[in-house]
PDB file of N, CA, C and O in Angstrom:
ATOM      1  N   MET A 163       0.833  -1.191   0.000  1.00  0.00           N
ATOM      2  CA  MET A 163       0.000   0.000   0.000  1.00  0.00           C
ATOM      3  C   MET A 163       0.874   1.251   0.000  1.00  0.00           C
ATOM      4  O   MET A 163       0.578   2.214  -0.683  1.00  0.00           O
ATOM      5  N   ARG A 164       1.935   1.171   0.793  1.00  0.00           N
ATOM      6  CA  ARG A 164       2.841   2.320   0.876  1.00  0.00           C
ATOM      7  C   ARG A 164       3.473   2.602  -0.487  1.00  0.00           C
ATOM      8  O   ARG A 164       3.581   3.768  -0.899  1.00  0.00           O
ATOM      9  N   ALA A 165       3.868   1.555  -1.182  1.00  0.00           N
ATOM     10  CA  ALA A 165       4.485   1.725  -2.505  1.00  0.00           C
ATOM     11  C   ALA A 165       3.488   2.366  -3.466  1.00  0.00           C
ATOM     12  O   ALA A 165       3.848   3.252  -4.256  1.00  0.00           O
ATOM     13  N   PHE A 166       2.239   1.933  -3.387  1.00  0.00           N
ATOM     14  CA  PHE A 166       1.195   2.510  -4.239  1.00  0.00           C
ATOM     15  C   PHE A 166       1.046   4.004  -3.964  1.00  0.00           C
ATOM     16  O   PHE A 166       0.979   4.815  -4.885  1.00  0.00           O
ATOM     17  N   LEU A 167       0.984   4.365  -2.689  1.00  0.00           N
ATOM     18  CA  LEU A 167       0.844   5.776  -2.329  1.00  0.00           C
ATOM     19  C   LEU A 167       2.062   6.590  -2.753  1.00  0.00           C
ATOM     20  O   LEU A 167       1.925   7.742  -3.187  1.00  0.00           O
ATOM     21  N   ASN A 168       3.233   6.005  -2.644  1.00  0.00           N
ATOM     22  CA  ASN A 168       4.443   6.707  -3.095  1.00  0.00           C
ATOM     23  C   ASN A 168       4.393   6.980  -4.597  1.00  0.00           C
ATOM     24  O   ASN A 168       4.835   8.033  -5.057  1.00  0.00           O
ATOM     25  N   GLU A 169       3.861   6.028  -5.359  1.00  0.00           N
ATOM     26  CA  GLU A 169       3.776   6.210  -6.808  1.00  0.00           C
ATOM     27  C   GLU A 169       2.797   7.311  -7.196  1.00  0.00           C
ATOM     28  O   GLU A 169       2.910   7.896  -8.275  1.00  0.00           O
ATOM     29  N   LEU A 170       1.840   7.592  -6.353  1.00  0.00           N
ATOM     30  CA  LEU A 170       0.895   8.667  -6.648  1.00  0.00           C
ATOM     31  C   LEU A 170       1.572  10.029  -6.594  1.00  0.00           C
ATOM     32  O   LEU A 170       1.094  10.980  -7.210  1.00  0.00           O
ATOM     33  N   ALA A 171       2.647  10.111  -5.850  1.00  0.00           N
ATOM     34  CA  ALA A 171       3.423  11.354  -5.717  1.00  0.00           C
ATOM     35  C   ALA A 171       2.546  12.520  -5.253  1.00  0.00           C
ATOM     36  O   ALA A 171       2.606  13.623  -5.779  1.00  0.00           O
ATOM     37  N   TRP A 172       1.736  12.245  -4.259  1.00  0.00           N
ATOM     38  CA  TRP A 172       0.875  13.282  -3.701  1.00  0.00           C
ATOM     39  C   TRP A 172       1.696  14.213  -2.814  1.00  0.00           C
ATOM     40  O   TRP A 172       2.665  13.811  -2.180  1.00  0.00           O
ATOM     41  N   SER A 173       1.213  15.431  -2.707  1.00  0.00           N
ATOM     42  CA  SER A 173       1.835  16.395  -1.796  1.00  0.00           C
ATOM     43  C   SER A 173       1.447  16.041  -0.362  1.00  0.00           C
ATOM     44  O   SER A 173       0.538  15.239  -0.121  1.00  0.00           O
ATOM     45  N   ASP A 174       2.141  16.662   0.579  1.00  0.00           N
ATOM     46  CA  ASP A 174       1.815  16.435   1.988  1.00  0.00           C
ATOM     47  C   ASP A 174       0.369  16.836   2.283  1.00  0.00           C
ATOM     48  O   ASP A 174      -0.331  16.157   3.035  1.00  0.00           O
ATOM     49  N   LYS A 175      -0.078  17.909   1.682  1.00  0.00           N
ATOM     50  CA  LYS A 175      -1.453  18.371   1.902  1.00  0.00           C
ATOM     51  C   LYS A 175      -2.460  17.341   1.373  1.00  0.00           C
ATOM     52  O   LYS A 175      -3.465  17.053   2.025  1.00  0.00           O
ATOM     53  N   GLN A 176      -2.190  16.780   0.221  1.00  0.00           N
ATOM     54  CA  GLN A 176      -3.087  15.768  -0.339  1.00  0.00           C
ATOM     55  C   GLN A 176      -3.112  14.518   0.541  1.00  0.00           C
ATOM     56  O   GLN A 176      -4.177  13.937   0.780  1.00  0.00           O
ATOM     57  N   LEU A 177      -1.943  14.116   1.019  1.00  0.00           N
ATOM     58  CA  LEU A 177      -1.879  12.953   1.909  1.00  0.00           C
ATOM     59  C   LEU A 177      -2.614  13.215   3.219  1.00  0.00           C
ATOM     60  O   LEU A 177      -3.300  12.336   3.752  1.00  0.00           O
ATOM     61  N   GLU A 178      -2.481  14.429   3.751  1.00  0.00           N
ATOM     62  CA  GLU A 178      -3.174  14.789   4.994  1.00  0.00           C
ATOM     63  C   GLU A 178      -4.693  14.761   4.789  1.00  0.00           C
ATOM     64  O   GLU A 178      -5.435  14.254   5.637  1.00  0.00           O
ATOM     65  N   THR A 179      -5.144  15.273   3.661  1.00  0.00           N
ATOM     66  CA  THR A 179      -6.576  15.243   3.339  1.00  0.00           C
ATOM     67  C   THR A 179      -7.059  13.805   3.219  1.00  0.00           C
ATOM     68  O   THR A 179      -8.123  13.444   3.727  1.00  0.00           O
ATOM     69  N   PHE A 180      -6.274  12.985   2.548  1.00  0.00           N
ATOM     70  CA  PHE A 180      -6.601  11.563   2.399  1.00  0.00           C
ATOM     71  C   PHE A 180      -6.716  10.899   3.772  1.00  0.00           C
ATOM     72  O   PHE A 180      -7.667  10.159   4.047  1.00  0.00           O
ATOM     73  N   LYS A 181      -5.765  11.189   4.658  1.00  0.00           N
ATOM     74  CA  LYS A 181      -5.779  10.633   6.007  1.00  0.00           C
ATOM     75  C   LYS A 181      -7.029  11.058   6.764  1.00  0.00           C
ATOM     76  O   LYS A 181      -7.670  10.243   7.441  1.00  0.00           O
ATOM     77  N   GLU A 182      -7.396  12.323   6.651  1.00  0.00           N
ATOM     78  CA  GLU A 182      -8.587  12.826   7.342  1.00  0.00           C
ATOM     79  C   GLU A 182      -9.847  12.116   6.853  1.00  0.00           C
ATOM     80  O   GLU A 182     -10.713  11.743   7.649  1.00  0.00           O
ATOM     81  N   VAL A 183      -9.938  11.920   5.548  1.00  0.00           N
ATOM     82  CA  VAL A 183     -11.104  11.245   4.979  1.00  0.00           C
ATOM     83  C   VAL A 183     -11.158   9.787   5.443  1.00  0.00           C
ATOM     84  O   VAL A 183     -12.217   9.280   5.822  1.00  0.00           O
ATOM     85  N   ILE A 184     -10.011   9.118   5.436  1.00  0.00           N
ATOM     86  CA  ILE A 184      -9.949   7.723   5.892  1.00  0.00           C
ATOM     87  C   ILE A 184     -10.342   7.627   7.362  1.00  0.00           C
ATOM     88  O   ILE A 184     -11.134   6.754   7.753  1.00  0.00           O
ATOM     89  N   ASP A 185      -9.827   8.518   8.194  1.00  0.00           N
ATOM     90  CA  ASP A 185     -10.182   8.516   9.616  1.00  0.00           C
ATOM     91  C   ASP A 185     -11.687   8.716   9.811  1.00  0.00           C
ATOM     92  O   ASP A 185     -12.318   8.048  10.637  1.00  0.00           O
ATOM     93  N   GLU A 186     -12.250   9.628   9.051  1.00  0.00           N
ATOM     94  CA  GLU A 186     -13.686   9.898   9.125  1.00  0.00           C
ATOM     95  C   GLU A 186     -14.491   8.659   8.714  1.00  0.00           C
ATOM     96  O   GLU A 186     -15.468   8.291   9.373  1.00  0.00           O
ATOM     97  N   MET A 187     -14.078   8.026   7.640  1.00  0.00           N
ATOM     98  CA  MET A 187     -14.770   6.822   7.169  1.00  0.00           C
ATOM     99  C   MET A 187     -14.696   5.707   8.200  1.00  0.00           C
ATOM    100  O   MET A 187     -15.696   5.024   8.461  1.00  0.00           O
ATOM    101  N   LEU A 188     -13.525   5.523   8.795  1.00  0.00           N
ATOM    102  CA  LEU A 188     -13.367   4.477   9.802  1.00  0.00           C
ATOM    103  C   LEU A 188     -14.242   4.748  11.020  1.00  0.00           C
ATOM    104  O   LEU A 188     -14.866   3.827  11.564  1.00  0.00           O
ATOM    105  N   ASN A 189     -14.314   5.998  11.449  1.00  0.00           N
ATOM    106  CA  ASN A 189     -15.175   6.348  12.582  1.00  0.00           C
ATOM    107  C   ASN A 189     -16.641   6.077  12.268  1.00  0.00           C
ATOM    108  O   ASN A 189     -17.373   5.554  13.113  1.00  0.00           O
ATOM    109  N   GLU A 190     -17.069   6.409  11.061  1.00  0.00           N
ATOM    110  CA  GLU A 190     -18.453   6.155  10.660  1.00  0.00           C
ATOM    111  C   GLU A 190     -18.745   4.659  10.645  1.00  0.00           C
ATOM    112  O   GLU A 190     -19.815   4.228  11.093  1.00  0.00           O
ATOM    113  N   ARG A 191     -17.802   3.871  10.138  1.00  0.00           N
ATOM    114  CA  ARG A 191     -17.999   2.418  10.095  1.00  0.00           C
ATOM    115  C   ARG A 191     -18.042   1.826  11.495  1.00  0.00           C
ATOM    116  O   ARG A 191     -18.849   0.931  11.776  1.00  0.00           O
ATOM    117  N   ARG A 192     -17.182   2.325  12.386  1.00  0.00           N
ATOM    118  CA  ARG A 192     -17.187   1.837  13.773  1.00  0.00           C
ATOM    119  C   ARG A 192     -18.507   2.180  14.463  1.00  0.00           C
ATOM    120  O   ARG A 192     -19.067   1.362  15.191  1.00  0.00           O
ATOM    121  N   GLU A 193     -18.980   3.401  14.248  1.00  0.00           N
ATOM    122  CA  GLU A 193     -20.254   3.813  14.848  1.00  0.00           C
ATOM    123  C   GLU A 193     -21.409   2.975  14.314  1.00  0.00           C
ATOM    124  O   GLU A 193     -22.295   2.580  15.079  1.00  0.00           O
ATOM    125  N   ALA A 194     -21.406   2.699  13.021  1.00  0.00           N
ATOM    126  CA  ALA A 194     -22.463   1.876  12.424  1.00  0.00           C
ATOM    127  C   ALA A 194     -22.423   0.459  12.987  1.00  0.00           C
ATOM    128  O   ALA A 194     -23.471  -0.131  13.289  1.00  0.00           O
ATOM    129  N   ALA A 195     -21.228  -0.093  13.147  1.00  0.00           N
ATOM    130  CA  ALA A 195     -21.089  -1.441  13.704  1.00  0.00           C
ATOM    131  C   ALA A 195     -21.568  -1.472  15.156  1.00  0.00           C
ATOM    132  O   ALA A 195     -22.241  -2.423  15.575  1.00  0.00           O
ATOM    133  N   LYS A 196     -21.232  -0.433  15.908  1.00  0.00           N
ATOM    134  CA  LYS A 196     -21.658  -0.354  17.305  1.00  0.00           C
ATOM    135  C   LYS A 196     -23.183  -0.257  17.393  1.00  0.00           C
ATOM    136  O   LYS A 196     -23.811  -0.921  18.214  1.00  0.00           O
ATOM    137  N   LYS A 197     -23.763   0.564  16.536  1.00  0.00           N
ATOM    138  CA  LYS A 197     -25.218   0.718  16.524  1.00  0.00           C
ATOM    139  C   LYS A 197     -25.888  -0.611  16.167  1.00  0.00           C
ATOM    140  O   LYS A 197     -26.876  -1.005  16.792  1.00  0.00           O
ATOM    141  N   GLN A 198     -25.341  -1.320  15.180  1.00  0.00           N
ATOM    142  CA  GLN A 198     -25.903  -2.612  14.784  1.00  0.00           C
ATOM    143  C   GLN A 198     -25.811  -3.613  15.934  1.00  0.00           C
ATOM    144  O   GLN A 198     -26.744  -4.377  16.171  1.00  0.00           O
ATOM    145  N   GLU A 199     -24.704  -3.595  16.658  1.00  0.00           N
ATOM    146  CA  GLU A 199     -24.541  -4.482  17.805  1.00  0.00           C
ATOM    147  C   GLU A 199     -25.573  -4.165  18.883  1.00  0.00           C
ATOM    148  O   GLU A 199     -26.155  -5.069  19.490  1.00  0.00           O
ATOM    149  N   GLN A 200     -25.827  -2.874  19.113  1.00  0.00           N
ATOM    150  CA  GLN A 200     -26.820  -2.483  20.114  1.00  0.00           C
ATOM    151  C   GLN A 200     -28.225  -2.929  19.697  1.00  0.00           C
ATOM    152  O   GLN A 200     -29.008  -3.374  20.534  1.00  0.00           O
ATOM    153  N   VAL A 201     -28.525  -2.827  18.419  1.00  0.00           N
ATOM    154  CA  VAL A 201     -29.832  -3.269  17.922  1.00  0.00           C
ATOM    155  C   VAL A 201     -29.984  -4.776  18.128  1.00  0.00           C
ATOM    156  O   VAL A 201     -31.027  -5.247  18.582  1.00  0.00           O
ATOM    157  N   GLN A 202     -28.940  -5.527  17.792  1.00  0.00           N
ATOM    158  CA  GLN A 202     -28.990  -6.980  17.961  1.00  0.00           C
ATOM    159  C   GLN A 202     -29.165  -7.355  19.428  1.00  0.00           C
ATOM    160  O   GLN A 202     -29.922  -8.268  19.754  1.00  0.00           O
ATOM    161  N   THR A 203     -28.471  -6.647  20.322  1.00  0.00           N
ATOM    162  CA  THR A 203     -28.590  -6.914  21.753  1.00  0.00           C
ATOM    163  C   THR A 203     -30.022  -6.623  22.223  1.00  0.00           C
ATOM    164  O   THR A 203     -30.615  -7.410  22.973  1.00  0.00           O
ATOM    165  N   TYR A 204     -30.594  -5.514  21.765  1.00  0.00           N
ATOM    166  CA  TYR A 204     -31.959  -5.148  22.147  1.00  0.00           C
ATOM    167  C   TYR A 204     -32.957  -6.190  21.639  1.00  0.00           C
ATOM    168  O   TYR A 204     -33.860  -6.601  22.365  1.00  0.00           O
ATOM    169  N   LYS A 205     -32.763  -6.628  20.395  1.00  0.00           N
ATOM    170  CA  LYS A 205     -33.665  -7.649  19.846  1.00  0.00           C
ATOM    171  C   LYS A 205     -33.572  -8.949  20.648  1.00  0.00           C
ATOM    172  O   LYS A 205     -34.594  -9.581  20.924  1.00  0.00           O
ATOM    173  N   ALA A 206     -32.361  -9.328  21.032  1.00  0.00           N
ATOM    174  CA  ALA A 206     -32.183 -10.547  21.822  1.00  0.00           C
ATOM    175  C   ALA A 206     -32.890 -10.419  23.166  1.00  0.00           C
ATOM    176  O   ALA A 206     -33.525 -11.372  23.641  1.00  0.00           O
ATOM    177  N   LYS A 207     -32.798  -9.240  23.778  1.00  0.00           N
ATOM    178  CA  LYS A 207     -33.480  -9.017  25.055  1.00  0.00           C
ATOM    179  C   LYS A 207     -34.993  -9.110  24.895  1.00  0.00           C
ATOM    180  O   LYS A 207     -35.688  -9.665  25.743  1.00  0.00           O
ATOM    181  N   LEU A 208     -35.505  -8.571  23.785  1.00  0.00           N
ATOM    182  CA  LEU A 208     -36.946  -8.654  23.537  1.00  0.00           C
ATOM    183  C   LEU A 208     -37.385 -10.093  23.288  1.00  0.00           C
ATOM    184  O   LEU A 208     -38.453 -10.513  23.749  1.00  0.00           O
ATOM    185  N   ILE A 209     -36.583 -10.836  22.570  1.00  0.00           N
ATOM    186  CA  ILE A 209     -36.905 -12.249  22.320  1.00  0.00           C
ATOM    187  C   ILE A 209     -36.949 -13.009  23.633  1.00  0.00           C
ATOM    188  O   ILE A 209     -37.879 -13.798  23.873  1.00  0.00           O
ATOM    189  N   ASN A 210     -35.967 -12.766  24.499  1.00  0.00           N
ATOM    190  CA  ASN A 210     -35.961 -13.434  25.813  1.00  0.00           C
ATOM    191  C   ASN A 210     -37.142 -13.006  26.667  1.00  0.00           C
ATOM    192  O   ASN A 210     -37.744 -13.834  27.357  1.00  0.00           O
ATOM    193  N   LEU A 211     -37.506 -11.735  26.607  1.00  0.00           N
ATOM    194  CA  LEU A 211     -38.669 -11.259  27.353  1.00  0.00           C
ATOM    195  C   LEU A 211     -39.939 -11.926  26.841  1.00  0.00           C
ATOM    196  O   LEU A 211     -40.791 -12.349  27.631  1.00  0.00           O
ATOM    197  N   ALA A 212     -40.073 -12.042  25.536  1.00  0.00           N
ATOM    198  CA  ALA A 212     -41.245 -12.701  24.951  1.00  0.00           C
ATOM    199  C   ALA A 212     -41.334 -14.149  25.434  1.00  0.00           C
ATOM    200  O   ALA A 212     -42.422 -14.633  25.778  1.00  0.00           O
ATOM    201  N   LYS A 213     -40.199 -14.833  25.481  1.00  0.00           N
ATOM    202  CA  LYS A 213     -40.193 -16.221  25.978  1.00  0.00           C
ATOM    203  C   LYS A 213     -40.611 -16.270  27.438  1.00  0.00           C
ATOM    204  O   LYS A 213     -41.398 -17.131  27.838  1.00  0.00           O
ATOM    205  N   ASP A 214     -40.074 -15.343  28.239  1.00  0.00           N
ATOM    206  CA  ASP A 214     -40.415 -15.300  29.659  1.00  0.00           C
ATOM    207  C   ASP A 214     -41.906 -15.052  29.868  1.00  0.00           C
ATOM    208  O   ASP A 214     -42.503 -15.557  30.821  1.00  0.00           O
ATOM    209  N   LEU A 215     -42.507 -14.260  28.987  1.00  0.00           N
ATOM    210  CA  LEU A 215     -43.935 -13.940  29.106  1.00  0.00           C
ATOM    211  C   LEU A 215     -44.813 -14.919  28.341  1.00  0.00           C
ATOM    212  O   LEU A 215     -46.030 -14.745  28.287  1.00  0.00           O
ATOM    213  N   ASP A 216     -44.186 -15.925  27.755  1.00  0.00           N
ATOM    214  CA  ASP A 216     -44.896 -16.942  26.967  1.00  0.00           C
ATOM    215  C   ASP A 216     -45.699 -16.297  25.832  1.00  0.00           C
ATOM    216  O   ASP A 216     -46.877 -16.568  25.642  1.00  0.00           O
ATOM    217  N   MET A 217     -45.034 -15.390  25.127  1.00  0.00           N
ATOM    218  CA  MET A 217     -45.638 -14.690  23.991  1.00  0.00           C
ATOM    219  C   MET A 217     -44.719 -14.874  22.788  1.00  0.00           C
ATOM    220  O   MET A 217     -43.537 -15.178  22.941  1.00  0.00           O
ATOM    221  N   SER A 218     -45.289 -14.649  21.627  1.00  0.00           N
ATOM    222  CA  SER A 218     -44.428 -14.616  20.446  1.00  0.00           C
ATOM    223  C   SER A 218     -43.752 -13.243  20.391  1.00  0.00           C
ATOM    224  O   SER A 218     -44.214 -12.278  20.999  1.00  0.00           O
ATOM    225  N   TYR A 219     -42.683 -13.182  19.644  1.00  0.00           N
ATOM    226  CA  TYR A 219     -41.964 -11.917  19.476  1.00  0.00           C
ATOM    227  C   TYR A 219     -42.899 -10.866  18.880  1.00  0.00           C
ATOM    228  O   TYR A 219     -42.935  -9.720  19.323  1.00  0.00           O
ATOM    229  N   GLN A 220     -43.674 -11.264  17.895  1.00  0.00           N
ATOM    230  CA  GLN A 220     -44.601 -10.342  17.230  1.00  0.00           C
ATOM    231  C   GLN A 220     -45.673  -9.847  18.209  1.00  0.00           C
ATOM    232  O   GLN A 220     -46.006  -8.657  18.208  1.00  0.00           O
ATOM    233  N   GLU A 221     -46.193 -10.734  19.033  1.00  0.00           N
ATOM    234  CA  GLU A 221     -47.189 -10.321  20.034  1.00  0.00           C
ATOM    235  C   GLU A 221     -46.598  -9.297  21.000  1.00  0.00           C
ATOM    236  O   GLU A 221     -47.270  -8.331  21.367  1.00  0.00           O
ATOM    237  N   LEU A 222     -45.369  -9.523  21.398  1.00  0.00           N
ATOM    238  CA  LEU A 222     -44.709  -8.583  22.305  1.00  0.00           C
ATOM    239  C   LEU A 222     -44.564  -7.216  21.648  1.00  0.00           C
ATOM    240  O   LEU A 222     -44.845  -6.194  22.271  1.00  0.00           O
ATOM    241  N   LEU A 223     -44.150  -7.197  20.385  1.00  0.00           N
ATOM    242  CA  LEU A 223     -43.996  -5.919  19.682  1.00  0.00           C
ATOM    243  C   LEU A 223     -45.328  -5.190  19.570  1.00  0.00           C
ATOM    244  O   LEU A 223     -45.402  -3.973  19.796  1.00  0.00           O
ATOM    245  N   VAL A 224     -46.383  -5.909  19.242  1.00  0.00           N
ATOM    246  CA  VAL A 224     -47.708  -5.289  19.130  1.00  0.00           C
ATOM    247  C   VAL A 224     -48.138  -4.728  20.487  1.00  0.00           C
ATOM    248  O   VAL A 224     -48.650  -3.606  20.569  1.00  0.00           O
ATOM    249  N   THR A 225     -47.906  -5.479  21.550  1.00  0.00           N
ATOM    250  CA  THR A 225     -48.254  -5.024  22.898  1.00  0.00           C
ATOM    251  C   THR A 225     -47.479  -3.763  23.258  1.00  0.00           C
ATOM    252  O   THR A 225     -48.033  -2.810  23.810  1.00  0.00           O
ATOM    253  N   MET A 226     -46.196  -3.747  22.926  1.00  0.00           N
ATOM    254  CA  MET A 226     -45.378  -2.570  23.229  1.00  0.00           C
ATOM    255  C   MET A 226     -45.867  -1.340  22.467  1.00  0.00           C
ATOM    256  O   MET A 226     -45.931  -0.241  23.026  1.00  0.00           O
ATOM    257  N   VAL A 227     -46.233  -1.516  21.209  1.00  0.00           N
ATOM    258  CA  VAL A 227     -46.748  -0.404  20.411  1.00  0.00           C
ATOM    259  C   VAL A 227     -48.069   0.086  20.994  1.00  0.00           C
ATOM    260  O   VAL A 227     -48.305   1.292  21.105  1.00  0.00           O
ATOM    261  N   ASP A 228     -48.934  -0.854  21.388  1.00  0.00           N
ATOM    262  CA  ASP A 228     -50.217  -0.478  21.987  1.00  0.00           C
ATOM    263  C   ASP A 228     -50.014   0.322  23.272  1.00  0.00           C
ATOM    264  O   ASP A 228     -50.678   1.339  23.497  1.00  0.00           O
ATOM    265  N   LEU A 229     -49.097  -0.138  24.107  1.00  0.00           N
ATOM    266  CA  LEU A 229     -48.826   0.577  25.363  1.00  0.00           C
ATOM    267  C   LEU A 229     -48.259   1.959  25.100  1.00  0.00           C
ATOM    268  O   LEU A 229     -48.599   2.919  25.786  1.00  0.00           O
ATOM    269  N   ASP A 230     -47.392   2.055  24.112  1.00  0.00           N
ATOM    270  CA  ASP A 230     -46.786   3.350  23.776  1.00  0.00           C
ATOM    271  C   ASP A 230     -47.838   4.331  23.230  1.00  0.00           C
ATOM    272  O   ASP A 230     -47.783   5.516  23.507  1.00  0.00           O
ATOM    273  N   SER A 231     -48.795   3.813  22.472  1.00  0.00           N
ATOM    274  CA  SER A 231     -49.804   4.699  21.881  1.00  0.00           C
ATOM    275  C   SER A 231     -50.800   5.209  22.919  1.00  0.00           C
ATOM    276  O   SER A 231     -51.484   6.201  22.692  1.00  0.00           O
ATOM    277  N   ARG A 232     -50.875   4.552  24.062  1.00  0.00           N
ATOM    278  CA  ARG A 232     -51.790   4.991  25.123  1.00  0.00           C
ATOM    279  C   ARG A 232     -51.254   6.179  25.889  1.00  0.00           C
ATOM    280  O   ARG A 232     -51.994   6.833  26.622  1.00  0.00           O
ATOM    281  N   ARG A 233     -49.984   6.465  25.770  1.00  0.00           N
ATOM    282  CA  ARG A 233     -49.379   7.572  26.524  1.00  0.00           C
ATOM    283  C   ARG A 233     -49.869   8.893  26.088  1.00  0.00           C
ATOM    284  O   ARG A 233     -50.148   9.330  25.107  1.00  0.00           O
TER     285      ARG A 233
END
């Protein structure tokens, strides 16, 4: 990769801009992965709650929506 970048013969400013963009992209990907992990954890908790209440996952979701709409 380093050899490829050397062949581009970019200026220091261009390399710095490239680095900033890469850092930004990596942060966005990490945040997206973290958010996806949190969603999966929440879904797993809901599935376990549905089992504990002897309900289907769909029934639990409908019940939660109904309770939320009553507020």
